[in-house]
PDB file of C-alpha atoms in Angstrom:
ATOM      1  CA  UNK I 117      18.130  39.921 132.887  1.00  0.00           C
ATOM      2  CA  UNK I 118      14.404  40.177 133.426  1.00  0.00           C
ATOM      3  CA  UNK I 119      12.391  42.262 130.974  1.00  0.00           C
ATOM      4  CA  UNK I 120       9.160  41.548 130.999  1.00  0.00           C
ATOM      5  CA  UNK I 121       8.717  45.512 132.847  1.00  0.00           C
ATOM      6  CA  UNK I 122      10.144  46.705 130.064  1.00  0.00           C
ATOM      7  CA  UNK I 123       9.007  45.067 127.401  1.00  0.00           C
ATOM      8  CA  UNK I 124       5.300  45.736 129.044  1.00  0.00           C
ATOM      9  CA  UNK I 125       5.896  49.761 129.307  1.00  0.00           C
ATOM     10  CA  UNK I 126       6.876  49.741 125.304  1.00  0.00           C
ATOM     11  CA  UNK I 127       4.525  47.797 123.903  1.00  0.00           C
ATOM     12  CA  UNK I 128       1.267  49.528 126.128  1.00  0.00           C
ATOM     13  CA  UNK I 129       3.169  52.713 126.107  1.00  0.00           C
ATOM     14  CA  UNK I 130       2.541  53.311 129.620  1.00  0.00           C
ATOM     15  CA  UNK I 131       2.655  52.557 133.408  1.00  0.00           C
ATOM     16  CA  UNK I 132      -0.442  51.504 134.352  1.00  0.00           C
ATOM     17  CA  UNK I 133      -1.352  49.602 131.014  1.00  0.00           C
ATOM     18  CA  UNK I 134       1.541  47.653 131.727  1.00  0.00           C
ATOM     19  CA  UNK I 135       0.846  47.470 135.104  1.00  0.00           C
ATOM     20  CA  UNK I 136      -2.644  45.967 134.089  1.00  0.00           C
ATOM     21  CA  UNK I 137      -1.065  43.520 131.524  1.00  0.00           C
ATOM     22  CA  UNK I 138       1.110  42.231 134.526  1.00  0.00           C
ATOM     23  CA  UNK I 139      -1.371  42.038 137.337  1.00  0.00           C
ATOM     24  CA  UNK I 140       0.954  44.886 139.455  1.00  0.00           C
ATOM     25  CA  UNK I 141       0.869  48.089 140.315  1.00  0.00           C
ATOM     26  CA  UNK I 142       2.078  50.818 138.054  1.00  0.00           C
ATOM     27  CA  UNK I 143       4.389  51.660 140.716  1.00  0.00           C
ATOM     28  CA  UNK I 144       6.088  48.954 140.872  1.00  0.00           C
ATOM     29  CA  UNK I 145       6.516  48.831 137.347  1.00  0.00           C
ATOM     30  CA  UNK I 146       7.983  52.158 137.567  1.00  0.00           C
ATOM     31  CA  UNK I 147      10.081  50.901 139.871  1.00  0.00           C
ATOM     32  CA  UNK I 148      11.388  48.563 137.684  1.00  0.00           C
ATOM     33  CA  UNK I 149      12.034  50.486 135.267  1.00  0.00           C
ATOM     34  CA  UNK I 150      14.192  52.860 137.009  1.00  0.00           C
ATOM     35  CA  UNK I 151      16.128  50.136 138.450  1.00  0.00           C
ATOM     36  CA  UNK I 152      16.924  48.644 134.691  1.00  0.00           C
ATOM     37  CA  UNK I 153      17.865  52.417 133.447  1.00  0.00           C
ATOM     38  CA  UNK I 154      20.463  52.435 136.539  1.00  0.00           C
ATOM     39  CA  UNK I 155      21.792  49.057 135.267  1.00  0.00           C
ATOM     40  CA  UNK I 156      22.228  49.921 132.147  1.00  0.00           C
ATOM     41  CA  UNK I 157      23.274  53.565 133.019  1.00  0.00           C
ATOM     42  CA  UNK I 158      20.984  55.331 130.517  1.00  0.00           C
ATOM     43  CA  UNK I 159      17.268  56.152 130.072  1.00  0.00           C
ATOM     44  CA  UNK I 160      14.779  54.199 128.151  1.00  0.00           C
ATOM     45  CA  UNK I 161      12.036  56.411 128.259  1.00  0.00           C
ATOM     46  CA  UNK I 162      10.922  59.553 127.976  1.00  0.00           C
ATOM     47  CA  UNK I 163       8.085  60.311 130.848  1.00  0.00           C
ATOM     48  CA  UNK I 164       5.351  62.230 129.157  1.00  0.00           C
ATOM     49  CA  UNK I 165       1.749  63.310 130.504  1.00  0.00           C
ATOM     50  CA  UNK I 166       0.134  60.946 127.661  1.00  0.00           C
ATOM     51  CA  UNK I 167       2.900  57.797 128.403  1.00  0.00           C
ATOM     52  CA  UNK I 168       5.562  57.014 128.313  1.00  0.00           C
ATOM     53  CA  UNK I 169       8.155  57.546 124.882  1.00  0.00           C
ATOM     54  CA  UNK I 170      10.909  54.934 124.250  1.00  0.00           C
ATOM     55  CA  UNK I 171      13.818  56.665 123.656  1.00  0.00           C
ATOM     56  CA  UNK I 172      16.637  55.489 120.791  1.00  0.00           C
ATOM     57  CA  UNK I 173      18.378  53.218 123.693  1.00  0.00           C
ATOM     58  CA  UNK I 174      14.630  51.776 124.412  1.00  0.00           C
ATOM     59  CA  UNK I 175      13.854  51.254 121.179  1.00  0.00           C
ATOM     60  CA  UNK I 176      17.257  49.295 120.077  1.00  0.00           C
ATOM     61  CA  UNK I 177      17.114  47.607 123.890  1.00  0.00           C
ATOM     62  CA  UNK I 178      13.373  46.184 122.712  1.00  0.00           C
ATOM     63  CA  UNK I 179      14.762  44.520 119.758  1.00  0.00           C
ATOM     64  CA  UNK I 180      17.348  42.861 121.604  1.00  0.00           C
ATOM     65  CA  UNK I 181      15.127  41.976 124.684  1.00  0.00           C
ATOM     66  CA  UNK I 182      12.566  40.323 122.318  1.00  0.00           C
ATOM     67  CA  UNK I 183      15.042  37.860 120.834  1.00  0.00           C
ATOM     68  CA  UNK I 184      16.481  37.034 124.226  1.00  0.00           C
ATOM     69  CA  UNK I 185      13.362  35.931 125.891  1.00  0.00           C
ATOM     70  CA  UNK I 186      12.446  34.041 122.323  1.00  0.00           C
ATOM     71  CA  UNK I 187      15.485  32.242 122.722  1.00  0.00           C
ATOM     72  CA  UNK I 188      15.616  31.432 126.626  1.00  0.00           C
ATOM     73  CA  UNK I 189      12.124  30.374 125.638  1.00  0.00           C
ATOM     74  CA  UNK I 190      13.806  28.055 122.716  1.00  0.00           C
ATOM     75  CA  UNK I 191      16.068  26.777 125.190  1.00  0.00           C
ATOM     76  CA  UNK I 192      14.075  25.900 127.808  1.00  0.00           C
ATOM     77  CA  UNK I 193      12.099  23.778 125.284  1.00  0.00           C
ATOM     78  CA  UNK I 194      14.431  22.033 124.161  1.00  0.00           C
ATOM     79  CA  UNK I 195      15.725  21.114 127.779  1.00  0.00           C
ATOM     80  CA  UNK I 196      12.121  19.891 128.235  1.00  0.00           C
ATOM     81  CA  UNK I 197      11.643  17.988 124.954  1.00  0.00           C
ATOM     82  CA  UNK I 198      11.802  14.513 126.089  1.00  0.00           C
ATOM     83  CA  UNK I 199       9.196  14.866 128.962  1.00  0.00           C
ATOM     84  CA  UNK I 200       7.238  19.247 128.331  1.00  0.00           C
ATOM     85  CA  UNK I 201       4.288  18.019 126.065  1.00  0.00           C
ATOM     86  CA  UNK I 202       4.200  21.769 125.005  1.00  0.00           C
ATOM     87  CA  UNK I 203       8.140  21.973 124.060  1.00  0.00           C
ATOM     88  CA  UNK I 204       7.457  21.773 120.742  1.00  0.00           C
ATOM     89  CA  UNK I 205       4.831  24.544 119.696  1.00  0.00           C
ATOM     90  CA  UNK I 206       4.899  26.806 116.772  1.00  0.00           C
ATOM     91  CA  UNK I 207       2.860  29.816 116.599  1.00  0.00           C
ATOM     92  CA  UNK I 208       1.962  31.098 113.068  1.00  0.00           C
ATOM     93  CA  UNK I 209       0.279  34.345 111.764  1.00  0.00           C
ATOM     94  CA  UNK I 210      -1.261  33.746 107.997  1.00  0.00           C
ATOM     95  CA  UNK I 211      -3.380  35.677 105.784  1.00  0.00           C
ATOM     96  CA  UNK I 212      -6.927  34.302 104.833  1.00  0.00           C
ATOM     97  CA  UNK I 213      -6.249  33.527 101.637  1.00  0.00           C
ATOM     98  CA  UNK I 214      -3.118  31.360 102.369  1.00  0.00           C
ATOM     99  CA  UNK I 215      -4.933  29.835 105.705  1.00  0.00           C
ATOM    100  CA  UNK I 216      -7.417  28.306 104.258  1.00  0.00           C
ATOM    101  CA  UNK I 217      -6.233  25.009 102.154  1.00  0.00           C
ATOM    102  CA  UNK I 218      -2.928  25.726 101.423  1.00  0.00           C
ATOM    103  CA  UNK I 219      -1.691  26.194 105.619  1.00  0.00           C
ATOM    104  CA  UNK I 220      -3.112  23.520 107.026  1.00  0.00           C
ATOM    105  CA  UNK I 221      -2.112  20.949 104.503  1.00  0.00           C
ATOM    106  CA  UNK I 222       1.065  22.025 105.434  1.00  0.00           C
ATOM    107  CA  UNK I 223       0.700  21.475 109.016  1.00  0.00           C
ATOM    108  CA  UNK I 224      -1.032  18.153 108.486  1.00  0.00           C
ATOM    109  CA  UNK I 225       2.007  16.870 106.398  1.00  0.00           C
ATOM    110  CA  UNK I 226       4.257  18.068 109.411  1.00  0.00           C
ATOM    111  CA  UNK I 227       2.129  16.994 112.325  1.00  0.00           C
ATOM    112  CA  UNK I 228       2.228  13.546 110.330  1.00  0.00           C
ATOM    113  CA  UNK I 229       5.702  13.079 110.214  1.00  0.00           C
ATOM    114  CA  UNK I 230       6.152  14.924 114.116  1.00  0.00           C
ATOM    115  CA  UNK I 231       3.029  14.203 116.353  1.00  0.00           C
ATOM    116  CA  UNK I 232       4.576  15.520 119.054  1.00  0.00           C
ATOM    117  CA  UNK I 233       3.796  19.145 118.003  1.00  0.00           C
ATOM    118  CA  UNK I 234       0.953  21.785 118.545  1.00  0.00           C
ATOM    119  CA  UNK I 235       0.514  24.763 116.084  1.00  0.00           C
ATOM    120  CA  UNK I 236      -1.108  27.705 117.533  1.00  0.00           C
ATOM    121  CA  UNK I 237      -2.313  29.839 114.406  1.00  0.00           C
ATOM    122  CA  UNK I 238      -4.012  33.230 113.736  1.00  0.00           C
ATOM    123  CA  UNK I 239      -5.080  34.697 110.875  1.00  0.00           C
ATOM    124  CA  UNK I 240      -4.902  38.178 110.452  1.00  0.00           C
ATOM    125  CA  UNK I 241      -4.051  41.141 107.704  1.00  0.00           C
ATOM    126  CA  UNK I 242      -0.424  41.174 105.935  1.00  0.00           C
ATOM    127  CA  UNK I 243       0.414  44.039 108.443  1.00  0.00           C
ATOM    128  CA  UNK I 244      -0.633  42.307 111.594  1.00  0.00           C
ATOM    129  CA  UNK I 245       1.507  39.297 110.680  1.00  0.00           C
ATOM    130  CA  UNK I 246       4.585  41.695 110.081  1.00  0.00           C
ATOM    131  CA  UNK I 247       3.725  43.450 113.418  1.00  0.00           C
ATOM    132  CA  UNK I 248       3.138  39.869 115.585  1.00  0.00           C
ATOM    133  CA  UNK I 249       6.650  38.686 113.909  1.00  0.00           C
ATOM    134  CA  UNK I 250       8.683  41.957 114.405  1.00  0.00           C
ATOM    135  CA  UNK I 251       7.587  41.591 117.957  1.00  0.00           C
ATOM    136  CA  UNK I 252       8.196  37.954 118.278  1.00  0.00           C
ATOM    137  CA  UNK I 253       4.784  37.027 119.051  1.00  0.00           C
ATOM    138  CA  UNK I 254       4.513  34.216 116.562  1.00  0.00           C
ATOM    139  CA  UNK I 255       7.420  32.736 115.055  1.00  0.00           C
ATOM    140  CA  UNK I 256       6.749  31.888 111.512  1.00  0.00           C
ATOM    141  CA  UNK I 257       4.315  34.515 109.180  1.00  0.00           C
ATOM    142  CA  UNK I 258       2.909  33.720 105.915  1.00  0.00           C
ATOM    143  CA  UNK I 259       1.728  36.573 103.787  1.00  0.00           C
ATOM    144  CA  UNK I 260       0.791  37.754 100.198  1.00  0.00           C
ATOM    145  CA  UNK I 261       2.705  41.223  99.856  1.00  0.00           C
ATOM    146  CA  UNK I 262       3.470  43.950  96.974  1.00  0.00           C
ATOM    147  CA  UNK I 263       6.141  45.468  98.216  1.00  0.00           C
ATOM    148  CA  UNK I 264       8.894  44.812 100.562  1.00  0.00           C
ATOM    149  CA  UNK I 265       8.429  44.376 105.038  1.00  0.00           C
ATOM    150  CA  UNK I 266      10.374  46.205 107.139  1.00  0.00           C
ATOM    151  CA  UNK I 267      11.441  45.137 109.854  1.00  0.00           C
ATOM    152  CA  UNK I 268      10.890  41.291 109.139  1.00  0.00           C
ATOM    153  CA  UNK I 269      13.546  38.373 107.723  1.00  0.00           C
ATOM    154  CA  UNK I 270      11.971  36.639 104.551  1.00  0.00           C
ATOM    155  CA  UNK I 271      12.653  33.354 104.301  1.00  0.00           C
ATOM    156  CA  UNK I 272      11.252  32.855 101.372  1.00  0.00           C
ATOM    157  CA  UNK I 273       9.764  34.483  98.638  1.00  0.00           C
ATOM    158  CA  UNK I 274       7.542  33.212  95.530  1.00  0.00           C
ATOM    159  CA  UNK I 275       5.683  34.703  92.502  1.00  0.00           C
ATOM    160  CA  UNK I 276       1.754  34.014  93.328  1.00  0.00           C
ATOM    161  CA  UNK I 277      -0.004  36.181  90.677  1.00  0.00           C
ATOM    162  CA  UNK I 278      -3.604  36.787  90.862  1.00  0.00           C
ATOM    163  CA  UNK I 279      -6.089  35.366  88.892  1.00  0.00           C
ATOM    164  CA  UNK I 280     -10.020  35.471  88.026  1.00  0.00           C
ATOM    165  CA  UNK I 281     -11.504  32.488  90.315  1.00  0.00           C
ATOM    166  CA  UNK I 282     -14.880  31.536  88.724  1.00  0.00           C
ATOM    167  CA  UNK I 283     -17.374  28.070  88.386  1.00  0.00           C
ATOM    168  CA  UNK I 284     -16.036  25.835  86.551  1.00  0.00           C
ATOM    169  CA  UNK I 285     -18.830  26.098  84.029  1.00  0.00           C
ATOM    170  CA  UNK I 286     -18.182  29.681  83.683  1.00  0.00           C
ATOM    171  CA  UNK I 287     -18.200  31.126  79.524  1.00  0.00           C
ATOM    172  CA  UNK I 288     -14.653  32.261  80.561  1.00  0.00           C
ATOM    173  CA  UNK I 289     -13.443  29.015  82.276  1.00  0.00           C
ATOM    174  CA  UNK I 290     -12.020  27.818  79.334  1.00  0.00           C
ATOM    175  CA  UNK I 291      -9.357  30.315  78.068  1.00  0.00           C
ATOM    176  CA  UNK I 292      -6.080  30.409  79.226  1.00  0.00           C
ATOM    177  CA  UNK I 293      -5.327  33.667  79.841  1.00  0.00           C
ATOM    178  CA  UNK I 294      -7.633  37.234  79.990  1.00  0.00           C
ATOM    179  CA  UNK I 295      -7.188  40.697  80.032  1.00  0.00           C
ATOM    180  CA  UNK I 296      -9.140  42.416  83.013  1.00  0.00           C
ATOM    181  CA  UNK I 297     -11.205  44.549  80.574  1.00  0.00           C
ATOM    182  CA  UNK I 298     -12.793  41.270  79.434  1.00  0.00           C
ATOM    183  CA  UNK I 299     -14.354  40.842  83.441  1.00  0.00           C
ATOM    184  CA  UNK I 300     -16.828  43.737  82.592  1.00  0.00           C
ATOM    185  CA  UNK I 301     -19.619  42.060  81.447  1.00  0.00           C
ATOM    186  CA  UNK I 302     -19.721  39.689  84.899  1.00  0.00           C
ATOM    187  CA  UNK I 303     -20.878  40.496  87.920  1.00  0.00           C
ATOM    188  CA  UNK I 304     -17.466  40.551  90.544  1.00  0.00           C
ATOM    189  CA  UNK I 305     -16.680  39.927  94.132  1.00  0.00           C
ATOM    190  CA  UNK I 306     -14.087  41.872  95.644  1.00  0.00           C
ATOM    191  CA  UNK I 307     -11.817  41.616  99.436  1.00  0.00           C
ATOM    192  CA  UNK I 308     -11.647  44.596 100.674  1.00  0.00           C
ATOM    193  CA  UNK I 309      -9.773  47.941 100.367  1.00  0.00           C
ATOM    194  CA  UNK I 310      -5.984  47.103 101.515  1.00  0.00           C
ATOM    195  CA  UNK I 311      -5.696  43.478 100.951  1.00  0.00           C
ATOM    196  CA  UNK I 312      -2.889  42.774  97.814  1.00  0.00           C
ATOM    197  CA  UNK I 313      -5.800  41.850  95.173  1.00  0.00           C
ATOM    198  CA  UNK I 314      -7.462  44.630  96.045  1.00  0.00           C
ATOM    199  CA  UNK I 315      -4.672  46.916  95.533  1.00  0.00           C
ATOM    200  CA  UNK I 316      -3.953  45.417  92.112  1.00  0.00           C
ATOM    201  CA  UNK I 317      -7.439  45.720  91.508  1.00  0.00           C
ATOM    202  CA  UNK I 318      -8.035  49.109  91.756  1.00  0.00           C
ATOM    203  CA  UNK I 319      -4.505  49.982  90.177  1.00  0.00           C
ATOM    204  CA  UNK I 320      -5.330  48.277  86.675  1.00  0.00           C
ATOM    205  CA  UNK I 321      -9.047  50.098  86.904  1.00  0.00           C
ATOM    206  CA  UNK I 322      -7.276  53.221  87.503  1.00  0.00           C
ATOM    207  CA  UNK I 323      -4.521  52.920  84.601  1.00  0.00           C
ATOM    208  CA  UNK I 324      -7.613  51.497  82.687  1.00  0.00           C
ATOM    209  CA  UNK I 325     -10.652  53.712  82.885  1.00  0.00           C
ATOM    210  CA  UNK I 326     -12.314  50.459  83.660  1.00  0.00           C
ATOM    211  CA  UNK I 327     -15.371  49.941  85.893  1.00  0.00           C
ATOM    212  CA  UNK I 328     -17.207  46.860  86.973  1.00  0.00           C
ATOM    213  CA  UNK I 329     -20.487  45.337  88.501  1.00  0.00           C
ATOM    214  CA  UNK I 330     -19.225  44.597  91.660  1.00  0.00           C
ATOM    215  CA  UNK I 331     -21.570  43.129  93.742  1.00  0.00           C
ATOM    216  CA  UNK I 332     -19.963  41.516  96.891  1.00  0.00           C
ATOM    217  CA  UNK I 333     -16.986  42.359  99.165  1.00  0.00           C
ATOM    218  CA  UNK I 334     -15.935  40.324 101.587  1.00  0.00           C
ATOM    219  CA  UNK I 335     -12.991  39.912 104.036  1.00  0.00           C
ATOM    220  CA  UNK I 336     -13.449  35.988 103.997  1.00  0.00           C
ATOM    221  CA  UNK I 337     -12.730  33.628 100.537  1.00  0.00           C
ATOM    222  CA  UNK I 338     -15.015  30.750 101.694  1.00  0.00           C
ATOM    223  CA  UNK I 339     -17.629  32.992 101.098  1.00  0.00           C
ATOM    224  CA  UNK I 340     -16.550  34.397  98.162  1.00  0.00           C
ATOM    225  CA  UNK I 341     -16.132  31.136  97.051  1.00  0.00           C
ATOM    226  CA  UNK I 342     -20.104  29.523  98.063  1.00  0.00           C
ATOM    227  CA  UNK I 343     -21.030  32.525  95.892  1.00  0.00           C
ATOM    228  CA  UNK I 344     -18.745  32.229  93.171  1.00  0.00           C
ATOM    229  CA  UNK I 345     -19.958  28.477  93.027  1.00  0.00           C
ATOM    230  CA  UNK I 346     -23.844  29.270  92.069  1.00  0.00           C
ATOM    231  CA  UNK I 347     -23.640  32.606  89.923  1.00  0.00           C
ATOM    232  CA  UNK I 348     -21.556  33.891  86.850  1.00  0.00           C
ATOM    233  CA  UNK I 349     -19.376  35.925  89.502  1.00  0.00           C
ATOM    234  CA  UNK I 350     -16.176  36.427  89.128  1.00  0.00           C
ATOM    235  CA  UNK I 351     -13.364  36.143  92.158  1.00  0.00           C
ATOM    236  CA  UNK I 352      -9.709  37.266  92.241  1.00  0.00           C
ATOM    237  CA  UNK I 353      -7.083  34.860  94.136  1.00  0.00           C
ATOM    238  CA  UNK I 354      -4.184  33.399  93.810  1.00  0.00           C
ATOM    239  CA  UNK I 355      -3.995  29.586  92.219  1.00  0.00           C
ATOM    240  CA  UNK I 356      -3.166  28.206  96.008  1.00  0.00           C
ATOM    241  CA  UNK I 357      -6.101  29.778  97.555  1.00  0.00           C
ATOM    242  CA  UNK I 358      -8.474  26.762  95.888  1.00  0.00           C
ATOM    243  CA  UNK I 359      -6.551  24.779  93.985  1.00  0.00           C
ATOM    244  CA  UNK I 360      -5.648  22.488  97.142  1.00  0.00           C
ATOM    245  CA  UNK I 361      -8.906  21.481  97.611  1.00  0.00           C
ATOM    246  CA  UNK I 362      -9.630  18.296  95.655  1.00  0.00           C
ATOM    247  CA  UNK I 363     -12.956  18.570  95.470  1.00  0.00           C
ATOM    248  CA  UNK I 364     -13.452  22.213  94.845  1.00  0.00           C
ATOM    249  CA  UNK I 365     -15.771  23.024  91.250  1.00  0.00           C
ATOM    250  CA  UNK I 366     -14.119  26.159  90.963  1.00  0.00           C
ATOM    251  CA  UNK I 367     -11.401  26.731  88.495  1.00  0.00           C
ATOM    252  CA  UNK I 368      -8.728  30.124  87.737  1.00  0.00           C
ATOM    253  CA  UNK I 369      -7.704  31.923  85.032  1.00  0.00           C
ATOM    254  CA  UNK I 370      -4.647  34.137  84.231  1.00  0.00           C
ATOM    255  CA  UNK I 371      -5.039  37.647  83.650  1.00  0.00           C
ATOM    256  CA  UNK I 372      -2.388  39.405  81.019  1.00  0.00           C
ATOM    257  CA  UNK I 373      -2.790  42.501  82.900  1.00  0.00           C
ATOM    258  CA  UNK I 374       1.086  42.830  84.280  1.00  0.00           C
ATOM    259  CA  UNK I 375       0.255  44.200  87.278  1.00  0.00           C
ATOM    260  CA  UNK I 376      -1.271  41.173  88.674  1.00  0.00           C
ATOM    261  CA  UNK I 377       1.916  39.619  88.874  1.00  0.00           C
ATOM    262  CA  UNK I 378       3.295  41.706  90.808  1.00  0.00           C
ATOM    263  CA  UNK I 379       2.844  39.668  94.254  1.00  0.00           C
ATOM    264  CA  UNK I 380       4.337  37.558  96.049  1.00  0.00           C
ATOM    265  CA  UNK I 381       3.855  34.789  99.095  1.00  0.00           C
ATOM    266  CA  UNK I 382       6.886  35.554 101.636  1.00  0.00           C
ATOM    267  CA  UNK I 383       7.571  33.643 104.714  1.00  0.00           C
ATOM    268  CA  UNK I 384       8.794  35.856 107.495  1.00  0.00           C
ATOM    269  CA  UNK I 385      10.939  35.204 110.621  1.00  0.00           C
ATOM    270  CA  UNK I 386      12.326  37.788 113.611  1.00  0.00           C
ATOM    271  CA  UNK I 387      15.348  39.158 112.255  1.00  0.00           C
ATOM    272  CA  UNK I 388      18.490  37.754 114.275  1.00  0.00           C
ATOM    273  CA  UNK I 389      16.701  35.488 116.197  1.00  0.00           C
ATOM    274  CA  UNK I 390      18.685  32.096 116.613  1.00  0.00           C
ATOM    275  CA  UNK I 391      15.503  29.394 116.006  1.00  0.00           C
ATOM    276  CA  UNK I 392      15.475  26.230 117.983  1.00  0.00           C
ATOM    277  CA  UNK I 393      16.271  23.265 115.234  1.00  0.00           C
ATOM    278  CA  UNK I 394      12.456  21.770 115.669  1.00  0.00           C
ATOM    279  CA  UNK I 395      11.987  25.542 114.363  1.00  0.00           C
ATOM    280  CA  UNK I 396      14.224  25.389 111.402  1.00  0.00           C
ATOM    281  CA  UNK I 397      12.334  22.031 110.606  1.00  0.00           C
ATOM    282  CA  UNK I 398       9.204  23.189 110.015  1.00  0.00           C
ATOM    283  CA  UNK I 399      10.053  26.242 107.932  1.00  0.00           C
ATOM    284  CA  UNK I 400      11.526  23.751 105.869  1.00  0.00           C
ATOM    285  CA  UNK I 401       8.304  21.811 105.435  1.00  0.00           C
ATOM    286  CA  UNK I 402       6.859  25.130 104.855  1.00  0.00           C
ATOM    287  CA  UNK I 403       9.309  26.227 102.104  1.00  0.00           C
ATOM    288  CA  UNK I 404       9.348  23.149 100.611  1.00  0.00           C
ATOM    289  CA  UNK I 405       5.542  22.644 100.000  1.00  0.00           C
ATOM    290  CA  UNK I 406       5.734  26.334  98.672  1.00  0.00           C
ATOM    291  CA  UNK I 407       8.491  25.190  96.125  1.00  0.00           C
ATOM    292  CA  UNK I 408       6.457  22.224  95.259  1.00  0.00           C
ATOM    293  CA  UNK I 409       3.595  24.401  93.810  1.00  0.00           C
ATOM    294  CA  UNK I 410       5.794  26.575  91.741  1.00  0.00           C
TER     295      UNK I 410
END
C-alpha cells in the first residue's frame, strides 16, 4: 500500500502543504486520501477550516506506515547491495556536543572497516533528534538527555556527567574534583537555555543561591572551546566532548555537585522497526565505542 498521501497530509497537516511537498494538486491528494479511508473503511482525518486533524486511526495508521516504507526501503537495499552504490546509507541526527570528535571518530572507524557506506548526518537539539527518529527520518540518534524520550527505542544508555572544561593551565586544572560554588571567582561560558548542561546549570544555581560572571553563550562548543583556550573561562561538557581530540590543550574537571550526574548519552532507534543487518552493524560500532569510554 502506497502512503506517501498520507503520510504527507499528517506531517504538513494539510492539503495543499502536502500537495506542495509532492509536486500535485491538493485535490488529488484529497483524492487519495478518501480512497485510502474507503480501503481501510474508517476515517483518518478530521477536515477542519485550519487543516486537517489526524484522528486516533490516523495517528496509530502513521506509526505503522512509517516503519513500512523504512523497511521496503531496507529491503530494497539490500536487494541492491551488490551493484546500488547508495544501498548502504545511514542517516544520523546528533547533538553538537557529541558531533563534534566523538561522532565522527566513530564513523571513521566504521567507514574503515566498510567503505562501501555513506553517512548522511545532522546535527540538531535533543528534541529534534527524538522528533527526526520517531518519524523515521534518520535511523540512528545520538543525544545527551535528563530525563526519559517518548516515543523513541534506546539502544543504549550511559552515565556522561558534566564537568568544568577549562585551559589546561587553568589554577583549577589540577584538582580532581570541585564543587560548583568554587566556579565563582572565573569568568564562565554557557550553551544556551534548554540544552542538558544548561538545565543542570541553572538547577544547582537555583538550589544554591549561586551566581556567576558569565560572559559568553553559545550554541556551538568549538567556540566555546577557542575561547576557553586563551582566557581563565570556564566551560561545562561532558569528558567526550574534547577528550577525543589528541591534540586539544584543554583539560575537565569533576564537579561534586550531584546533579551534574544526572545525564546521560542514549542512542535512539524507531520503535518496532525491523533494521536491515548493515543497520544493526553500525549501532554496534556505535555502542561499542560508547562502552569503550566508560
Amino acid at each position: 500500500m502506497d502512503y506517501r498521501y498520507f503520510l504527507a497530509v499528517f506531517d504538513t497537516g494539510s492539503l495543499a502543504a502536502a500537495g506542495e511537498r509532492l509536486h500535485i494538486a491538493s485535490s488529488a491528494v484529497s483524492r487519495q486520501i478518501s480512497l485510502l479511508e474507503e480501503t481501510i473503511g474508517v476515517p483518518l482525518f478530521e477536515r477542519r477550516p485550519r487543516g486537517m486533524q489526524p484522528t486516533a486511526a490516523g495517528n496509530a495508521l502513521a506509526d505503522h506506515a512509517r516503519r513500512a516504507s523504512l523497511e521496503e526501503q531496507s529491503l530494497l537495499s539490500e536487494l541492491r547491495a551488490g551493484d546500488y552504490p547508495g544501498a548502504k546509507v545511514v542517516r544520523l541526527v546528533s547533538t553538537e556536543g557529541l558531533s563534534r570528535y566523538f561522532l565522527p571518530q566513530v564513523l571513521i572507524r566504521h567507514y574503515q572497516q566498510n567503505p562501501a557506506f555513506q553517512y548522511v548526518l545532522e546535527v540538531m537539539s535533543p528534541h529534534e533528534c527524538a522528533d527526526k527518529v520517531r518519524r523515521g527520518e534518520a535511523d540512528v540518534g545520538l543525544v545527551f538527555s535528563t530525563e526519559p524520550i517518548d516515543g523513541v527505542e534506546v539502544r543504549h544508555s550511559s552515565r556522561s556527567p558534566i564537568r568544568a572544561v577549562m585551559r589546561v593551565g587553568h589554577p583549577l586544572a589540577t584538582l580532581k574534583q570541585v564543587p560548583l560554588r568554587s566556579l565563582s571567582p572565573y569568568p564562565l561560558a554557557l550553551t544556551p537555555k534548554g540544552s542538558t548542561q544548561r538545565q543542570l546549570f541553572d538547577l544547582v544555581c537555583q538550589m544554591e543561591g549561586l551566581s556567576f560572571n558569565h560572559v559568553m553563550t553559545c550554541n556551538y562548543s568549538g567556540a566555546i572551546h577557542e575561547f576557553v583556550r586563551h582566557t581563565d573561562t570556564i566551560a561545562f561538557g561532558g569528558a567526550i566532548s574534547h577528550r577525543a581530540n589528541g591534540s586539544d590543550d584543554l583539560t575537565s574537571v569533576a564537579l561534586s555537585n550531584p546533579q551534574f550526574s544526572d545525564r546521560s548519552i542514549q542512542v535512539l532507534t524507531m520503535p518496532k522497526r525491523a533494521l536491515p543487518v548493515a543497520l544493526e552493524l553500525f549501532i554496534e560500532t556505535l555502542i561499542g565505542s560508547l562502552k569503550d569510554l566508560t
